[in-house]
Coordinates of C-alpha atoms and ligand atoms in Angstrom, one line a residue:
M6 CA 75.4 -15.6 -52.8
I7 CA 73.4 -13.6 -55.3
R8 CA 72.4 -15.5 -58.5
P9 CA 69.6 -15.5 -61.1
E10 CA 66.6 -17.6 -60.1
R11 CA 66.4 -21.2 -61.4
P12 CA 63.2 -22.9 -62.4
D13 CA 63.1 -24.9 -59.1
D14 CA 63.3 -21.7 -57.0
A15 CA 59.7 -20.6 -57.9
D16 CA 58.0 -22.1 -54.8
A17 CA 60.7 -20.8 -52.4
I18 CA 60.4 -17.3 -53.9
H19 CA 56.7 -17.5 -53.5
D20 CA 56.9 -18.4 -49.9
L21 CA 59.6 -15.8 -49.1
T22 CA 57.5 -13.1 -50.7
V23 CA 54.4 -14.1 -48.7
I24 CA 56.5 -14.1 -45.4
A25 CA 58.2 -10.8 -46.2
F26 CA 55.0 -8.8 -47.1
D27 CA 52.7 -10.4 -44.5
P28 CA 53.5 -7.9 -41.7
M29 CA 53.4 -4.9 -44.0
P30 CA 50.3 -2.8 -43.4
F31 CA 50.3 -1.6 -47.0
S32 CA 50.3 -5.1 -48.4
D33 CA 47.2 -6.7 -49.8
G34 CA 48.9 -10.0 -50.4
T35 CA 49.1 -9.7 -54.1
E36 CA 52.9 -9.6 -54.3
A37 CA 53.6 -13.3 -54.4
P38 CA 51.0 -14.0 -57.1
I39 CA 52.3 -11.1 -59.1
V40 CA 55.8 -12.7 -59.2
R41 CA 54.3 -15.9 -60.5
A42 CA 52.2 -13.9 -63.1
L43 CA 55.2 -11.9 -64.2
R44 CA 57.1 -15.2 -64.7
A45 CA 54.2 -16.8 -66.6
A46 CA 53.9 -13.8 -68.9
G47 CA 57.7 -13.8 -69.7
D48 CA 58.0 -10.4 -68.0
L49 CA 60.4 -11.4 -65.2
T50 CA 63.3 -9.9 -67.1
V51 CA 65.7 -10.0 -64.1
S52 CA 65.0 -12.2 -61.1
L53 CA 67.7 -12.6 -58.5
V54 CA 67.9 -14.5 -55.3
D55 CA 70.2 -14.3 -52.4
E56 CA 71.0 -17.8 -51.1
E57 CA 72.5 -18.4 -47.8
D58 CA 73.3 -21.9 -46.5
G59 CA 71.1 -23.4 -49.2
E60 CA 68.1 -21.2 -48.3
I61 CA 66.7 -18.3 -50.3
I62 CA 66.6 -15.3 -48.0
G63 CA 66.1 -12.5 -50.5
H64 CA 64.6 -12.0 -53.9
V65 CA 64.2 -9.1 -56.3
A66 CA 62.3 -8.8 -59.6
F67 CA 62.6 -6.4 -62.5
S68 CA 60.1 -6.2 -65.3
P69 CA 59.6 -3.9 -68.3
V70 CA 57.7 -0.7 -68.0
T71 CA 56.4 1.8 -70.5
I72 CA 56.3 5.6 -70.2
D73 CA 53.5 7.4 -71.8
G74 CA 52.8 4.1 -73.6
A75 CA 56.3 3.8 -75.1
D76 CA 59.0 1.3 -74.5
V77 CA 62.0 3.5 -73.8
G78 CA 64.2 0.9 -72.3
W79 CA 63.1 1.3 -68.7
F80 CA 62.3 -1.3 -66.1
G81 CA 60.4 -1.5 -62.9
L82 CA 61.8 -2.9 -59.6
G83 CA 59.6 -5.1 -57.6
P84 CA 58.5 -7.0 -55.7
I85 CA 61.5 -7.2 -53.5
S86 CA 61.6 -9.4 -50.4
V87 CA 64.0 -10.1 -47.6
R88 CA 63.2 -12.7 -45.0
P89 CA 62.2 -10.8 -41.8
D90 CA 65.0 -12.3 -39.7
H91 CA 67.6 -11.1 -42.3
Q92 CA 66.3 -7.6 -42.8
R93 CA 68.4 -4.4 -42.2
R94 CA 71.6 -6.3 -42.9
G95 CA 72.2 -5.1 -46.4
V96 CA 70.6 -8.0 -48.3
G97 CA 68.1 -5.8 -50.0
S98 CA 70.7 -3.2 -51.0
R99 CA 73.0 -5.9 -52.5
L100 CA 70.1 -7.4 -54.5
V101 CA 69.1 -4.0 -55.8
A102 CA 72.7 -3.2 -56.8
A103 CA 73.2 -6.5 -58.5
G104 CA 69.9 -6.1 -60.3
L105 CA 70.8 -2.6 -61.6
D106 CA 74.2 -4.0 -62.8
E107 CA 72.4 -6.7 -64.7
L108 CA 69.9 -4.2 -66.2
R109 CA 72.8 -2.0 -67.2
A110 CA 74.6 -4.9 -68.8
R111 CA 71.4 -5.6 -70.8
G112 CA 71.4 -2.0 -72.1
A113 CA 68.6 -0.7 -69.9
R114 CA 68.3 3.1 -69.7
G115 CA 66.6 3.4 -66.3
C116 CA 64.7 1.8 -63.5
A117 CA 61.6 3.0 -61.6
L118 CA 59.6 1.9 -58.6
I119 CA 56.9 2.8 -56.2
G120 CA 58.0 2.5 -52.6
N121 CA 59.1 4.1 -49.4
P122 CA 61.8 6.7 -50.1
A123 CA 63.5 5.9 -46.8
V124 CA 64.2 2.4 -48.1
Y125 CA 65.1 3.2 -51.7
G126 CA 66.9 6.6 -51.2
P127 CA 70.0 4.9 -49.7
M128 CA 69.9 2.4 -52.6
G129 CA 70.3 5.3 -55.1
F130 CA 66.7 6.0 -56.1
V131 CA 65.4 9.6 -56.2
G132 CA 61.9 10.9 -56.2
D133 CA 60.9 12.5 -59.5
D134 CA 57.7 14.4 -59.9
A135 CA 58.0 14.3 -63.7
L136 CA 57.5 10.6 -63.6
T137 CA 53.9 9.8 -62.5
Y138 CA 51.8 6.8 -61.6
R139 CA 48.1 6.8 -61.0
G140 CA 48.2 10.2 -59.2
L141 CA 50.5 9.0 -56.4
G142 CA 52.4 11.7 -54.6
D143 CA 54.7 12.0 -51.6
G144 CA 57.8 11.0 -53.5
L145 CA 56.6 7.5 -53.8
V146 CA 57.5 7.3 -57.5
Q147 CA 61.3 7.0 -57.7
R148 CA 63.9 6.2 -60.3
V149 CA 67.5 5.6 -61.2
V150 CA 68.8 6.7 -64.6
L151 CA 71.2 4.1 -66.0
E152 CA 71.9 5.7 -69.4
G153 CA 71.1 9.0 -70.9
E154 CA 68.6 11.5 -69.5
P155 CA 65.7 11.1 -67.0
V156 CA 62.3 10.5 -68.7
D157 CA 59.0 12.1 -67.9
G158 CA 55.5 10.8 -68.3
E159 CA 53.1 8.3 -66.9
L160 CA 54.5 4.9 -65.9
R161 CA 52.8 1.7 -66.8
F162 CA 54.1 -1.5 -65.2
A163 CA 53.9 -5.0 -66.6
D164 CA 50.4 -6.4 -67.0
A165 CA 50.7 -8.6 -63.9
F166 CA 50.9 -5.4 -61.8
E167 CA 48.4 -3.4 -63.7
A168 CA 45.7 -6.1 -63.6
Y169 CA 45.8 -6.0 -59.8
E170 CA 45.8 -2.2 -59.7
D171 CA 42.9 -2.1 -62.1
A172 CA 41.0 -4.5 -59.9
H173 CA 41.4 -2.3 -56.9
E174 CA 40.3 0.9 -58.5
Ligands
LIG217 C1 62.3 -3.5 -48.0 C2 63.3 -4.6 -47.9 C3 63.4 -5.4 -49.2 C4 64.7 -4.0 -47.6 O1 65.6 -5.0 -47.5 P1 66.7 -5.0 -46.3 O2 67.7 -6.1 -46.6 O3 66.0 -5.0 -45.0 O4 67.4 -3.6 -46.6 P2 68.9 -3.1 -46.3 O5 69.4 -3.8 -45.1 O6 69.7 -3.3 -47.5 O7 68.6 -1.6 -45.9 C5 69.3 -0.6 -46.6 C6 68.8 0.7 -46.0 O8 67.4 1.0 -46.4 C7 66.7 1.6 -45.4 N1 65.7 0.8 -44.9 C8 65.5 -0.6 -45.1 N2 64.4 -1.0 -44.5 C9 63.8 0.0 -44.0 C10 62.6 0.3 -43.3 N3 61.7 -0.8 -43.0 N4 62.3 1.5 -42.8 C11 63.1 2.5 -43.1 N5 64.3 2.4 -43.8 C12 64.6 1.2 -44.2 C13 67.8 1.9 -44.3 O9 68.4 3.2 -44.6 C14 68.7 0.8 -44.5 O10 70.0 1.1 -44.0 P3 70.3 0.9 -42.5 O11 69.8 -0.4 -42.1 O12 71.8 1.0 -42.4 O13 69.6 2.0 -41.8 C15 62.9 -5.6 -46.7 O14 62.9 -4.8 -45.5 C16 61.6 -6.3 -46.9 O15 61.6 -7.4 -47.5 N6 60.5 -5.7 -46.4 C17 59.2 -6.4 -46.5 C18 58.7 -6.4 -47.9 C19 58.7 -5.0 -48.5 O16 58.2 -4.1 -47.9 N7 59.1 -4.9 -49.8 C20 59.2 -3.6 -50.4 C21 57.9 -3.0 -50.8 S1 58.0 -1.4 -51.6

């Protein structure tokens, strides 16, 4: 069952995020604190969980982004976590689809993310060189247009993400 997070889900989402990212070589362990920081800042615009038999097995967050410094109605996807013993069963795809539906219902114009194209291509995201982020290449910057035309320019994620990126530069 996919549903919006409730206040008492915060710890379960934190633990799930830690468990999901722990084996990932690219992870520096910042994802779980980022979810908490997004929530504290009021930037967790859409936060959905997948609950099975009373346990949260998946979570996805969406927060506002700017492009070339402007709010153009776009959002960023992430972090997204599926419990390792439930991965590759469509949970992540269903969470992403439900989140994009929710964004569309709120009048969002698009959604962007940084991630593995092999994961997000099948979920409808496409690489777009016109959308940039801190000089990243290899198709890692991807987007879905929900309304209107694609946008171009430099992405800036919510402060909770950018604070960690700044600290690592
Ligand atoms: C990434 C993640 C959220 C995907 O969730 P999921 O429930 O496993 O994804 P789905 O089952 O919906 O997969 C949909 C498709 O995405 C692709 N995919 C998913 N995980 C993949 C992986 N690790 N490598 C390559 N392709 C992958 C596949 O095409 C897959 O379809 P298939 O299983 O029929 O081949 C999940 O694996 C996860 O939590 N990973 C650890 C945390 C993480 O890396 N988060 C994302 C950081 S950018």
